[in-house]
XYZ file of C-alpha atoms in Angstrom:
687
model
C 168.761 -77.014 47.709
C 168.811 -80.128 49.882
C 169.585 -83.388 48.158
C 169.017 -86.811 49.653
C 172.044 -89.106 50.091
C 170.757 -91.276 47.233
C 170.397 -88.326 44.905
C 173.887 -87.134 45.635
C 175.238 -90.610 45.042
C 173.465 -90.737 41.672
C 174.940 -87.319 40.691
C 178.432 -88.558 41.713
C 177.852 -91.687 39.718
C 176.971 -89.657 36.609
C 179.988 -87.363 37.128
C 182.259 -90.413 37.638
C 180.783 -92.075 34.556
C 181.387 -88.936 32.473
C 184.958 -88.559 33.739
C 185.675 -92.190 32.864
C 184.090 -91.682 29.401
C 186.449 -88.701 28.846
C 189.447 -90.774 29.867
C 188.380 -93.488 27.436
C 188.050 -91.024 24.568
C 191.434 -89.523 25.431
C 193.112 -92.862 25.290
C 193.308 -93.296 29.045
C 191.797 -96.750 28.943
C 195.121 -98.551 28.538
C 195.402 -101.617 30.665
C 198.252 -102.017 33.100
C 198.724 -105.634 34.261
C 195.104 -106.345 33.387
C 193.744 -103.362 35.350
C 192.326 -100.065 34.147
C 194.975 -97.947 35.896
C 193.413 -94.461 35.330
C 190.095 -95.630 36.589
C 191.474 -97.061 39.834
C 191.836 -93.658 41.360
C 188.135 -92.904 40.891
C 187.041 -95.904 42.976
C 186.835 -96.040 46.732
C 190.265 -96.848 48.164
C 189.414 -99.046 51.191
C 187.428 -101.711 49.405
C 187.921 -105.478 49.566
C 187.739 -107.951 46.722
C 184.249 -109.085 47.679
C 182.952 -105.499 47.459
C 184.626 -105.018 44.092
C 182.786 -108.034 42.751
C 179.466 -107.045 44.237
C 179.773 -103.418 43.098
C 180.610 -104.657 39.589
C 177.542 -106.842 39.615
C 175.270 -104.058 40.996
C 176.453 -101.477 38.462
C 176.012 -104.028 35.663
C 172.415 -104.610 36.804
C 171.841 -100.797 36.804
C 173.108 -100.591 33.251
C 176.216 -98.634 34.280
C 178.543 -100.888 32.317
C 181.560 -98.618 32.325
C 181.649 -98.455 36.078
C 180.900 -102.176 36.366
C 183.907 -102.891 34.159
C 186.176 -100.701 36.297
C 185.252 -102.550 39.493
C 185.524 -105.900 37.789
C 188.922 -105.172 36.240
C 190.280 -104.602 39.747
C 188.598 -107.705 41.068
C 189.933 -109.896 38.265
C 193.392 -108.458 38.840
C 193.134 -109.716 42.461
C 191.391 -112.992 41.650
C 192.455 -113.894 38.080
C 191.048 -117.438 38.088
C 187.466 -116.393 38.961
C 185.674 -117.439 35.762
C 182.301 -115.906 36.708
C 183.938 -112.476 37.294
C 185.692 -112.720 33.890
C 182.300 -113.520 32.278
C 180.705 -110.492 33.894
C 183.633 -108.261 32.989
C 183.550 -109.369 29.367
C 179.775 -108.784 29.266
C 180.268 -105.296 30.676
C 182.879 -104.464 28.024
C 180.666 -105.750 25.259
C 177.780 -103.668 26.607
C 179.927 -100.490 26.433
C 180.626 -101.056 22.724
C 184.202 -99.804 23.175
C 187.477 -101.640 23.592
C 185.818 -104.824 22.416
C 189.093 -106.644 21.841
C 189.640 -106.463 25.589
C 186.586 -108.662 26.066
C 188.287 -111.368 23.985
C 191.492 -110.893 25.943
C 189.697 -111.173 29.275
C 188.107 -114.456 28.277
C 191.056 -116.048 26.504
C 193.506 -115.191 29.336
C 192.555 -118.461 31.077
C 193.568 -121.795 29.456
C 190.807 -123.492 27.498
C 190.855 -126.495 29.841
C 189.398 -124.154 32.523
C 186.296 -123.129 30.587
C 185.844 -125.834 27.896
C 182.717 -127.241 29.594
C 181.297 -123.781 30.545
C 178.738 -123.021 27.849
C 178.059 -119.565 29.154
C 181.771 -118.650 29.060
C 182.071 -119.956 25.460
C 178.948 -118.171 24.320
C 180.304 -114.873 25.619
C 183.585 -115.592 23.847
C 181.707 -116.227 20.593
C 179.866 -112.912 20.979
C 183.146 -111.143 21.657
C 184.765 -112.697 18.588
C 181.828 -111.669 16.433
C 182.041 -108.098 17.882
C 185.705 -107.745 16.903
C 185.083 -109.023 13.354
C 186.391 -112.567 13.785
C 183.165 -114.103 12.623
C 184.896 -117.319 11.487
C 185.995 -118.204 15.038
C 182.827 -116.814 16.603
C 180.505 -118.846 14.391
C 182.669 -121.958 14.900
C 182.321 -121.569 18.655
C 178.519 -121.161 18.370
C 178.329 -124.206 16.073
C 180.238 -126.354 18.575
C 178.010 -125.166 21.407
C 174.979 -126.196 19.369
C 176.441 -129.679 18.873
C 177.588 -130.131 22.521
C 174.726 -128.595 24.562
C 171.315 -130.152 24.309
C 169.443 -127.318 26.116
C 169.660 -123.508 25.920
C 172.442 -121.888 27.857
C 171.431 -119.950 30.979
C 171.639 -116.170 30.538
C 171.658 -115.677 34.317
C 175.151 -115.514 35.895
C 175.427 -116.599 39.555
C 178.304 -115.134 41.540
C 179.468 -116.265 44.948
C 181.379 -113.513 46.682
C 184.552 -114.362 48.532
C 185.400 -113.515 52.110
C 186.040 -109.745 52.501
C 189.670 -110.294 53.405
C 190.389 -112.956 50.840
C 191.916 -112.441 47.430
C 191.629 -116.120 46.468
C 189.398 -117.198 43.624
C 185.895 -118.076 44.793
C 183.900 -121.018 43.407
C 181.110 -120.239 40.992
C 177.843 -121.773 42.070
C 175.005 -122.985 39.975
C 172.229 -121.785 42.189
C 168.779 -122.948 41.197
C 166.994 -120.174 43.170
C 167.769 -116.783 41.722
C 166.090 -115.094 44.690
C 168.404 -116.645 47.204
C 168.391 -114.955 50.603
C 172.119 -115.613 50.903
C 173.610 -112.154 50.689
C 176.984 -113.597 49.596
C 175.337 -114.669 46.317
C 174.612 -112.246 43.458
C 172.635 -113.192 40.364
C 172.951 -111.068 37.214
C 171.109 -111.402 33.870
C 173.727 -111.170 31.111
C 171.039 -110.782 28.489
C 170.009 -113.003 25.596
C 171.836 -110.829 23.004
C 175.185 -111.758 24.626
C 174.495 -115.528 24.916
C 172.882 -115.941 21.440
C 170.805 -118.965 22.296
C 168.726 -118.619 19.190
C 171.775 -118.895 16.878
C 173.093 -121.770 18.988
C 169.653 -123.384 18.662
C 169.909 -123.288 14.867
C 173.302 -125.000 14.999
C 171.818 -127.548 17.451
C 169.155 -128.439 14.937
C 171.723 -128.751 12.166
C 173.827 -131.079 14.316
C 170.691 -133.231 14.777
C 170.076 -133.118 10.986
C 166.604 -131.504 11.691
C 166.864 -129.332 8.648
C 163.183 -128.305 8.343
C 163.209 -127.112 11.952
C 166.475 -125.253 11.330
C 164.884 -123.474 8.390
C 161.955 -122.364 10.538
C 164.321 -121.185 13.325
C 166.489 -119.102 10.995
C 163.402 -117.668 9.274
C 162.204 -116.448 12.686
C 165.564 -114.679 13.165
C 165.238 -113.086 9.760
C 161.711 -111.942 10.591
C 163.251 -109.988 13.488
C 165.940 -108.376 11.344
C 165.901 -109.023 7.618
C 168.912 -106.775 7.116
C 171.227 -108.631 9.506
C 174.347 -109.926 7.676
C 174.773 -112.511 10.419
C 171.230 -113.893 10.131
C 171.430 -113.958 6.314
C 174.744 -115.809 6.526
C 173.263 -118.265 8.994
C 170.335 -118.879 6.595
C 172.929 -119.661 3.912
C 174.604 -122.216 6.177
C 171.247 -123.898 6.863
C 170.400 -124.271 3.171
C 173.947 -125.305 2.181
C 173.869 -128.106 4.753
C 170.402 -129.077 3.554
C 171.814 -129.499 0.022
C 170.138 -126.409 -1.491
C 173.187 -124.538 -2.817
C 171.111 -122.095 -4.907
C 169.188 -120.890 -1.816
C 172.446 -120.711 0.173
C 174.027 -118.641 -2.525
C 171.054 -116.170 -2.484
C 171.287 -115.610 1.288
C 175.093 -115.327 1.211
C 174.884 -112.745 -1.563
C 172.438 -110.761 0.590
C 174.816 -111.117 3.563
C 177.729 -109.902 1.406
C 175.724 -106.868 0.295
C 174.594 -106.010 3.819
C 177.870 -106.514 5.652
C 179.992 -103.415 6.218
C 182.555 -104.843 6.108
C 181.321 -108.149 4.804
C 181.563 -111.216 6.989
C 184.620 -113.249 6.232
C 182.531 -116.403 6.606
C 180.213 -115.191 3.841
C 183.035 -114.581 1.411
C 184.453 -118.006 2.209
C 181.054 -119.600 1.734
C 180.507 -117.947 -1.611
C 184.019 -118.843 -2.754
C 183.404 -122.504 -1.844
C 180.116 -122.455 -3.770
C 181.888 -120.863 -6.765
C 184.441 -123.685 -6.677
C 181.582 -126.199 -6.347
C 180.002 -124.741 -9.476
C 183.361 -124.745 -11.319
C 183.472 -120.909 -11.332
C 187.142 -120.550 -10.450
C 187.476 -116.892 -11.470
C 184.674 -115.840 -9.129
C 186.135 -117.911 -6.287
C 189.506 -116.213 -6.781
C 187.952 -112.737 -6.676
C 186.138 -113.477 -3.405
C 189.209 -114.956 -1.753
C 191.395 -112.072 -2.838
C 188.877 -109.640 -1.332
C 188.761 -111.645 1.943
C 192.573 -111.820 2.152
C 192.832 -108.079 1.628
C 190.324 -107.543 4.487
C 191.974 -110.013 6.886
C 195.530 -110.796 5.731
C 196.418 -112.650 8.931
C 193.247 -114.765 9.209
C 194.441 -118.338 8.963
C 191.169 -119.681 7.503
C 191.386 -117.213 4.683
C 195.045 -117.979 4.115
C 194.272 -121.708 3.909
C 191.344 -121.106 1.550
C 193.557 -118.902 -0.691
C 196.231 -121.590 -0.696
C 193.696 -124.233 -1.664
C 192.371 -122.063 -4.497
C 195.885 -121.657 -5.899
C 196.377 -125.413 -5.607
C 193.204 -126.144 -7.545
C 194.083 -123.597 -10.286
C 197.638 -124.925 -10.698
C 199.483 -122.126 -8.950
C 201.050 -124.500 -6.443
C 204.252 -122.499 -6.072
C 202.289 -119.473 -4.919
C 200.440 -121.705 -2.426
C 203.706 -123.113 -1.096
C 205.185 -119.627 -0.712
C 202.123 -118.294 1.141
C 202.005 -121.266 3.569
C 205.714 -121.350 4.218
C 205.801 -117.545 4.905
C 202.811 -117.816 7.226
C 204.589 -120.593 9.189
C 207.900 -118.683 9.396
C 206.479 -115.257 10.212
C 203.434 -116.033 12.315
C 204.047 -119.572 13.529
C 200.556 -120.540 12.401
C 200.650 -124.296 12.832
C 197.659 -124.789 10.514
C 199.697 -123.295 7.664
C 202.497 -125.894 7.932
C 199.888 -128.650 8.148
C 198.456 -127.444 4.848
C 201.967 -127.149 3.402
C 202.680 -130.788 4.370
C 199.396 -131.818 2.734
C 200.370 -129.941 -0.450
C 203.819 -131.491 -0.545
C 202.274 -134.936 -0.137
C 199.925 -134.244 -3.025
C 202.873 -133.280 -5.189
C 204.882 -136.299 -4.182
C 207.448 -134.206 -2.315
C 207.628 -136.692 0.515
C 211.093 -135.744 1.789
C 210.088 -132.068 2.200
C 206.864 -133.149 3.835
C 208.799 -135.250 6.334
C 211.150 -132.346 7.090
C 208.215 -129.978 7.776
C 206.384 -132.632 9.821
C 209.451 -132.988 12.030
C 209.510 -129.155 12.412
C 205.818 -129.200 13.361
C 206.327 -131.893 16.031
C 209.377 -130.065 17.404
C 207.317 -126.872 17.738
C 204.129 -128.493 18.990
C 205.055 -131.841 20.576
C 201.791 -132.202 22.512
C 199.487 -131.456 19.577
C 197.906 -134.558 18.158
C 198.124 -133.122 14.590
C 201.926 -133.147 14.985
C 201.885 -136.896 15.581
C 199.388 -137.450 12.799
C 201.334 -135.493 10.156
C 204.715 -137.017 11.112
C 203.147 -140.522 10.923
C 201.684 -139.833 7.474
C 205.040 -138.390 6.217
C 206.924 -141.381 7.575
C 204.404 -143.713 5.903
C 204.839 -142.059 2.518
C 208.652 -142.156 2.853
C 208.358 -145.882 3.284
C 209.266 -145.882 6.988
C 206.321 -148.114 7.893
C 207.554 -149.211 11.301
C 208.173 -145.618 12.492
C 204.818 -144.487 11.073
C 203.019 -147.317 12.846
C 204.709 -146.374 16.116
C 203.539 -142.744 15.747
C 199.962 -143.844 15.255
C 200.203 -146.360 18.090
C 201.374 -143.569 20.386
C 198.288 -141.616 19.293
C 196.086 -144.501 20.541
C 197.518 -143.901 24.012
C 197.068 -140.086 23.782
C 193.571 -140.378 22.328
C 192.102 -143.601 23.780
C 188.538 -142.562 22.938
C 189.329 -141.758 19.278
C 188.940 -144.205 16.413
C 191.300 -142.252 14.155
C 194.638 -143.648 15.431
C 193.474 -147.231 14.916
C 192.275 -146.302 11.422
C 195.708 -144.787 10.674
C 197.457 -147.934 11.935
C 195.279 -149.917 9.549
C 196.415 -147.732 6.629
C 200.031 -148.654 7.535
C 199.111 -152.336 7.654
C 197.424 -152.005 4.250
C 200.503 -150.414 2.794
C 202.461 -153.454 4.064
C 199.746 -155.617 2.415
C 198.954 -157.106 5.843
C 195.183 -157.072 5.269
C 194.414 -159.375 8.155
C 196.059 -157.003 10.673
C 194.467 -154.039 8.933
C 190.998 -155.531 9.335
C 191.698 -156.166 13.002
C 192.746 -152.539 13.531
C 189.683 -151.313 11.631
C 187.512 -153.466 13.835
C 189.081 -151.786 16.858
C 188.374 -148.350 15.407
C 184.758 -149.258 14.746
C 184.357 -150.683 18.238
C 185.332 -147.237 19.597
C 183.191 -145.276 17.137
C 180.713 -147.429 15.291
C 179.808 -144.572 12.944
C 183.440 -143.680 12.062
C 183.013 -143.533 8.290
C 186.720 -143.574 7.248
C 187.224 -146.988 8.936
C 184.132 -148.434 7.249
C 185.202 -147.010 3.893
C 188.636 -148.571 4.134
C 187.218 -151.868 5.270
C 184.936 -151.838 2.214
C 188.014 -151.142 0.074
C 189.793 -154.188 1.513
C 186.754 -156.351 0.807
C 186.614 -154.917 -2.731
C 190.311 -155.691 -3.285
C 189.635 -159.271 -2.203
C 186.569 -159.416 -4.441
C 184.401 -160.059 -1.357
C 181.665 -158.096 -2.987
C 178.843 -159.052 -0.575
C 180.872 -157.943 2.456
C 181.858 -154.708 0.648
C 178.201 -153.994 -0.126
C 177.318 -154.648 3.525
C 179.813 -151.955 4.547
C 178.334 -149.616 1.888
C 174.890 -150.147 3.309
C 176.179 -149.550 6.834
C 177.569 -146.182 5.718
C 174.186 -145.384 4.146
C 172.474 -146.108 7.421
C 174.947 -143.945 9.312
C 174.857 -141.002 6.918
C 171.877 -141.543 4.736
C 171.560 -137.891 3.833
C 175.056 -137.976 2.271
C 175.984 -139.600 -0.970
C 179.118 -141.346 0.356
C 177.621 -144.779 0.966
C 175.789 -144.786 -2.377
C 178.993 -143.717 -4.228
C 180.765 -146.660 -2.574
C 178.009 -148.965 -3.668
C 178.341 -147.675 -7.222
C 182.073 -148.319 -7.188
C 181.407 -151.927 -6.085
C 178.851 -152.520 -8.833
C 181.256 -151.152 -11.457
C 183.938 -153.575 -10.220
C 181.402 -156.352 -10.571
C 180.454 -155.248 -14.051
C 176.884 -154.611 -12.907
C 176.562 -151.252 -14.679
C 172.748 -150.789 -14.363
C 173.010 -151.223 -10.599
C 175.970 -148.789 -10.581
C 173.828 -146.238 -12.402
C 171.085 -146.560 -9.715
C 173.616 -146.196 -6.887
C 175.378 -143.179 -8.370
C 171.992 -141.562 -9.089
C 171.180 -141.874 -5.399
C 174.534 -140.392 -4.535
C 173.985 -137.505 -6.949
C 170.516 -136.726 -5.614
C 171.911 -136.543 -2.036
C 175.239 -134.831 -2.702
C 175.113 -133.200 -6.100
C 178.595 -132.368 -7.206
C 180.767 -132.429 -10.310
C 182.431 -135.661 -9.128
C 179.141 -137.519 -8.638
C 177.809 -136.159 -11.947
C 180.852 -137.531 -13.791
C 180.622 -140.896 -12.021
C 176.976 -141.209 -12.930
C 177.724 -140.191 -16.484
C 180.478 -142.771 -16.782
C 178.282 -145.573 -15.409
C 175.502 -144.595 -17.865
C 177.987 -144.816 -20.731
C 179.126 -148.243 -19.535
C 175.490 -149.324 -19.346
C 174.901 -148.084 -22.910
C 172.599 -145.254 -21.898
C 174.308 -142.584 -24.037
C 171.425 -140.144 -24.099
C 170.962 -140.385 -20.311
C 174.721 -139.836 -19.942
C 174.507 -136.639 -22.021
C 171.456 -135.506 -20.073
C 173.374 -135.898 -16.810
C 176.128 -133.630 -18.033
C 173.569 -131.088 -19.261
C 171.842 -131.195 -15.905
C 175.102 -130.367 -14.026
C 175.902 -127.538 -16.500
C 172.497 -126.024 -15.774
C 173.712 -125.682 -12.190
C 177.371 -124.782 -12.946
C 177.589 -123.385 -16.425
C 181.268 -122.507 -16.085
C 182.351 -126.075 -15.277
C 184.712 -126.340 -18.247
C 185.782 -129.929 -17.605
C 182.154 -131.097 -17.645
C 181.383 -129.033 -20.752
C 184.398 -130.632 -22.495
C 183.061 -134.087 -21.666
C 179.686 -133.121 -23.048
C 181.287 -131.906 -26.344
C 183.264 -135.139 -26.693
C 180.265 -137.335 -26.056
C 178.102 -135.374 -28.449
C 180.832 -135.805 -31.082
C 181.034 -139.560 -30.377
C 177.201 -139.877 -30.700
C 177.232 -138.108 -34.083
C 175.593 -134.862 -32.885
C 178.322 -132.802 -34.540
C 176.627 -129.463 -34.662
C 175.855 -129.577 -30.941
C 179.379 -130.769 -30.277
C 180.848 -127.806 -32.174
C 178.759 -125.389 -30.104
C 179.891 -126.976 -26.861
C 183.562 -126.963 -27.928
C 183.244 -123.253 -28.726
C 181.687 -122.574 -25.238
C 184.487 -124.540 -23.635
C 187.075 -122.581 -25.587
C 185.655 -119.317 -24.168
C 186.288 -120.673 -20.701
C 189.673 -122.167 -21.508
C 191.226 -120.501 -24.596
C 194.453 -122.526 -24.290
C 192.921 -125.966 -23.853
C 194.816 -128.142 -26.329
C 192.155 -130.865 -26.471
C 189.394 -128.373 -27.238
C 191.465 -126.600 -29.898
C 192.372 -129.906 -31.562
C 188.906 -131.412 -31.520
C 187.187 -128.249 -32.689
C 189.755 -127.881 -35.528
C 188.944 -131.430 -36.648
C 185.191 -130.847 -36.669
C 185.566 -127.563 -38.639
C 187.930 -129.083 -41.246
C 185.262 -129.085 -43.974
C 182.940 -126.214 -43.032
C 185.617 -123.663 -41.952
C 189.077 -124.929 -43.190
C 190.900 -121.713 -42.507
C 189.589 -121.434 -38.941
C 190.361 -125.124 -38.450
C 194.024 -124.526 -39.485
C 194.337 -121.591 -37.041
C 192.927 -123.665 -34.189
C 195.187 -126.605 -35.047
C 198.262 -124.343 -35.143
C 197.352 -123.055 -31.651
C 196.913 -126.606 -30.392
C 200.278 -127.679 -31.976
C 202.043 -124.835 -30.233
C 200.736 -126.225 -26.902
C 201.383 -129.900 -27.562
C 204.137 -130.625 -30.058
C 204.532 -134.215 -28.812
C 200.883 -135.208 -28.815
C 200.176 -137.669 -31.683
C 196.497 -136.646 -31.997
C 197.460 -133.016 -32.405
C 200.151 -133.815 -34.943
C 197.648 -135.994 -36.836
C 194.977 -133.209 -36.959
C 197.489 -130.547 -38.079
C 199.127 -132.855 -40.568
C 195.860 -133.932 -42.139
C 194.625 -130.327 -42.421
C 197.849 -129.271 -44.061
C 197.629 -132.136 -46.623
C 194.105 -131.110 -47.482
C 195.110 -127.476 -47.870
C 197.829 -128.386 -50.376
C 200.796 -128.339 -47.993
C 201.595 -132.033 -48.504
C 205.271 -131.857 -47.550
C 204.806 -130.342 -44.067
C 201.607 -132.245 -43.506
C 203.219 -135.599 -44.348
C 206.150 -134.795 -42.057
C 203.781 -134.193 -39.143
C 201.807 -137.364 -39.906
C 205.038 -139.405 -39.958
C 205.906 -137.959 -36.599
C 202.487 -138.805 -35.205
C 202.745 -142.381 -36.499
C 206.130 -142.848 -34.795
C 204.669 -141.593 -31.471
C 201.522 -143.750 -31.719
C 202.060 -146.674 -34.127
C 199.083 -148.471 -32.592
C 196.530 -145.832 -33.685
C 195.093 -147.004 -37.065
C 193.423 -143.687 -37.921
C 196.816 -141.939 -37.933
C 198.160 -144.669 -40.248
C 195.135 -144.202 -42.528
C 195.789 -140.455 -42.811
C 199.476 -141.141 -43.434
C 198.618 -143.562 -46.230
C 196.226 -141.045 -47.803
C 198.888 -138.362 -47.654
C 201.277 -140.667 -49.569
C 198.502 -141.272 -52.060
C 197.963 -137.584 -52.628
C 201.743 -137.311 -53.281
C 201.499 -140.236 -55.684
C 203.806 -142.326 -53.460
C 201.690 -145.469 -53.752
C 204.279 -148.018 -52.730
C 204.958 -146.198 -49.464
C 201.231 -145.898 -48.816
C 200.882 -149.627 -49.218
C 203.757 -150.236 -46.805
C 201.937 -148.153 -44.150
C 198.711 -150.130 -44.631
C 200.564 -153.426 -44.387
C 201.556 -152.516 -40.831
C 197.923 -152.262 -39.655
C 196.035 -155.286 -38.330
C 192.848 -154.712 -40.350
C 190.960 -157.538 -38.693
C 191.096 -155.657 -35.357
C 189.384 -152.553 -36.775
C 185.695 -151.722 -36.442
C 183.535 -152.341 -39.491
C 183.452 -148.815 -40.825
C 187.200 -148.201 -40.527
C 187.975 -151.677 -41.960
C 185.812 -150.787 -44.982
C 187.761 -147.522 -45.527
C 191.103 -149.347 -45.214
C 190.080 -152.010 -47.744
C 188.860 -149.413 -50.228
C 192.097 -147.484 -49.913
C 194.145 -150.714 -50.289
C 192.309 -151.668 -53.452
C 192.723 -148.191 -54.937
C 196.460 -148.009 -54.073
C 197.033 -151.561 -55.480
C 195.318 -150.634 -58.772
C 197.332 -147.377 -59.114
C 200.630 -149.002 -58.240
C 200.079 -151.751 -60.836
C 198.964 -149.251 -63.462
């Protein structure tokens, strides 16, 4: 049978494709110096670089991605700096669905400075990172593209072929006419699925704070594929940034269920939400699962370390971070270690590690930053200031170095210079919030309340959707003693950025303003969102007790005890409230509290008084005496001590205890009890 030349070429192409597929399956796809060595023999031998590039583009357009990749590997080996060829090669690898890590390698082989402004290059890199399971880095790249590029990224790749005899890198053109008659130019459609403009568009809307439009955009993605873990995770991001954590949690739980394996970003997001809600156990489970899935992923390592820090396991966090730095050289890990050491007051160790970081990464701005902070905390103000001044030269368009110089000046109590440096920071970036916050702090220290309020209002104008400026305003009103205004400001902060911190600030201001029921309602509201927030539940129990709602207080103490069975304050307070209704249970709780806090006067007082009332006067009196020695200024302990002496018929000693108390300084109810006891003891001692 006669075959046309085209037909024969097609048959050969299929045979060649199948042979290459077999080589790939047999492990013959190993790269040698960036080239697919086994595939080289299957390509025409007398072929110049320009033909390699054009053949790669043609085969990509035909959908023969394996063969396109083979041509392009050889071309990139000859012209390694040709960014357009690298993009097409990475796209070809991604299209094959095999050897996906090679797509990442192809794109990251060039320094970032070469492709930082190339949106198409970065979009392909993001897609490659997502394909190999590094969704944290992939989504971060897409987010930054959305913030930096105002229009969609072109899916068409324009290639300018080099001279046939040249092996030098050609210049990529940005041709406007994709039907150019110039035969030296090839235009290839990479495809929307590799550029991911729709996801980038969602991040663009988020960067512009157009949350309603972002919700619509992500809903359209979900309409296309409701079972996509990536789209569900993206929906969670949108709702989280729009301050709807419950909706975010729902989408992230769907993403977690659909992902096989789950997206690391999803587990991180859910862990952060669990922490936000005060559900530390759930956060720990999610982070442990993520770390098991990706033990070398630095973002997971940092999140796990932060979790251990927040739950008091700081030694485990230090060990994890130090090992990561020593074994993997992950610079982010030593930065976190320095931060932890600073939090713990280990300033000498922080300085040692900061010096290590700068020695290892002398050109990294974070190295200068951390060394400057460590020097500052070690009291070496001049050296710290010099580090930050050097940063102003390295980062002339950044406000941060000037802000850091101002923190040094503040430490030296040179507020005039600090204000000048903050002014310089704000002149560079007028919306740089840290500088405005510190400037407000200086005004607050100087009791320049009007100027401090002006800064707070400026922050509100810059970031009105956040609670930061309103929290600052609340702090200023508290300092002024204007508690109703503080309540209003904190309420605004809470409505914009609901968190445990803002809930507690609002609650405190409401108490100062005398709005006790409102204060209790604020705590109940937060607990309806985060029922496992034990510290908030403890505050609720204490305030219920103080307001005389004892039955409700007992229930809240019991709920808190379920969350924190070794909380000394809860054990002690609950024991006190149960002293009459359940004396045996009260004694057991008090014994538990005493085992945890043998030097706490309030615990000794509770246990001592319960023992006295149960007939164990000798031990009870001994504990009350110990409590009185530790806290002689607390009249209630003295009152219990005097009563214990009375029960033991030691009236003279009881009167001596009462004589040491300044009765005029007591509130009316306690003064009445003291006077009654004094009269009773006087009568008995005389009788």
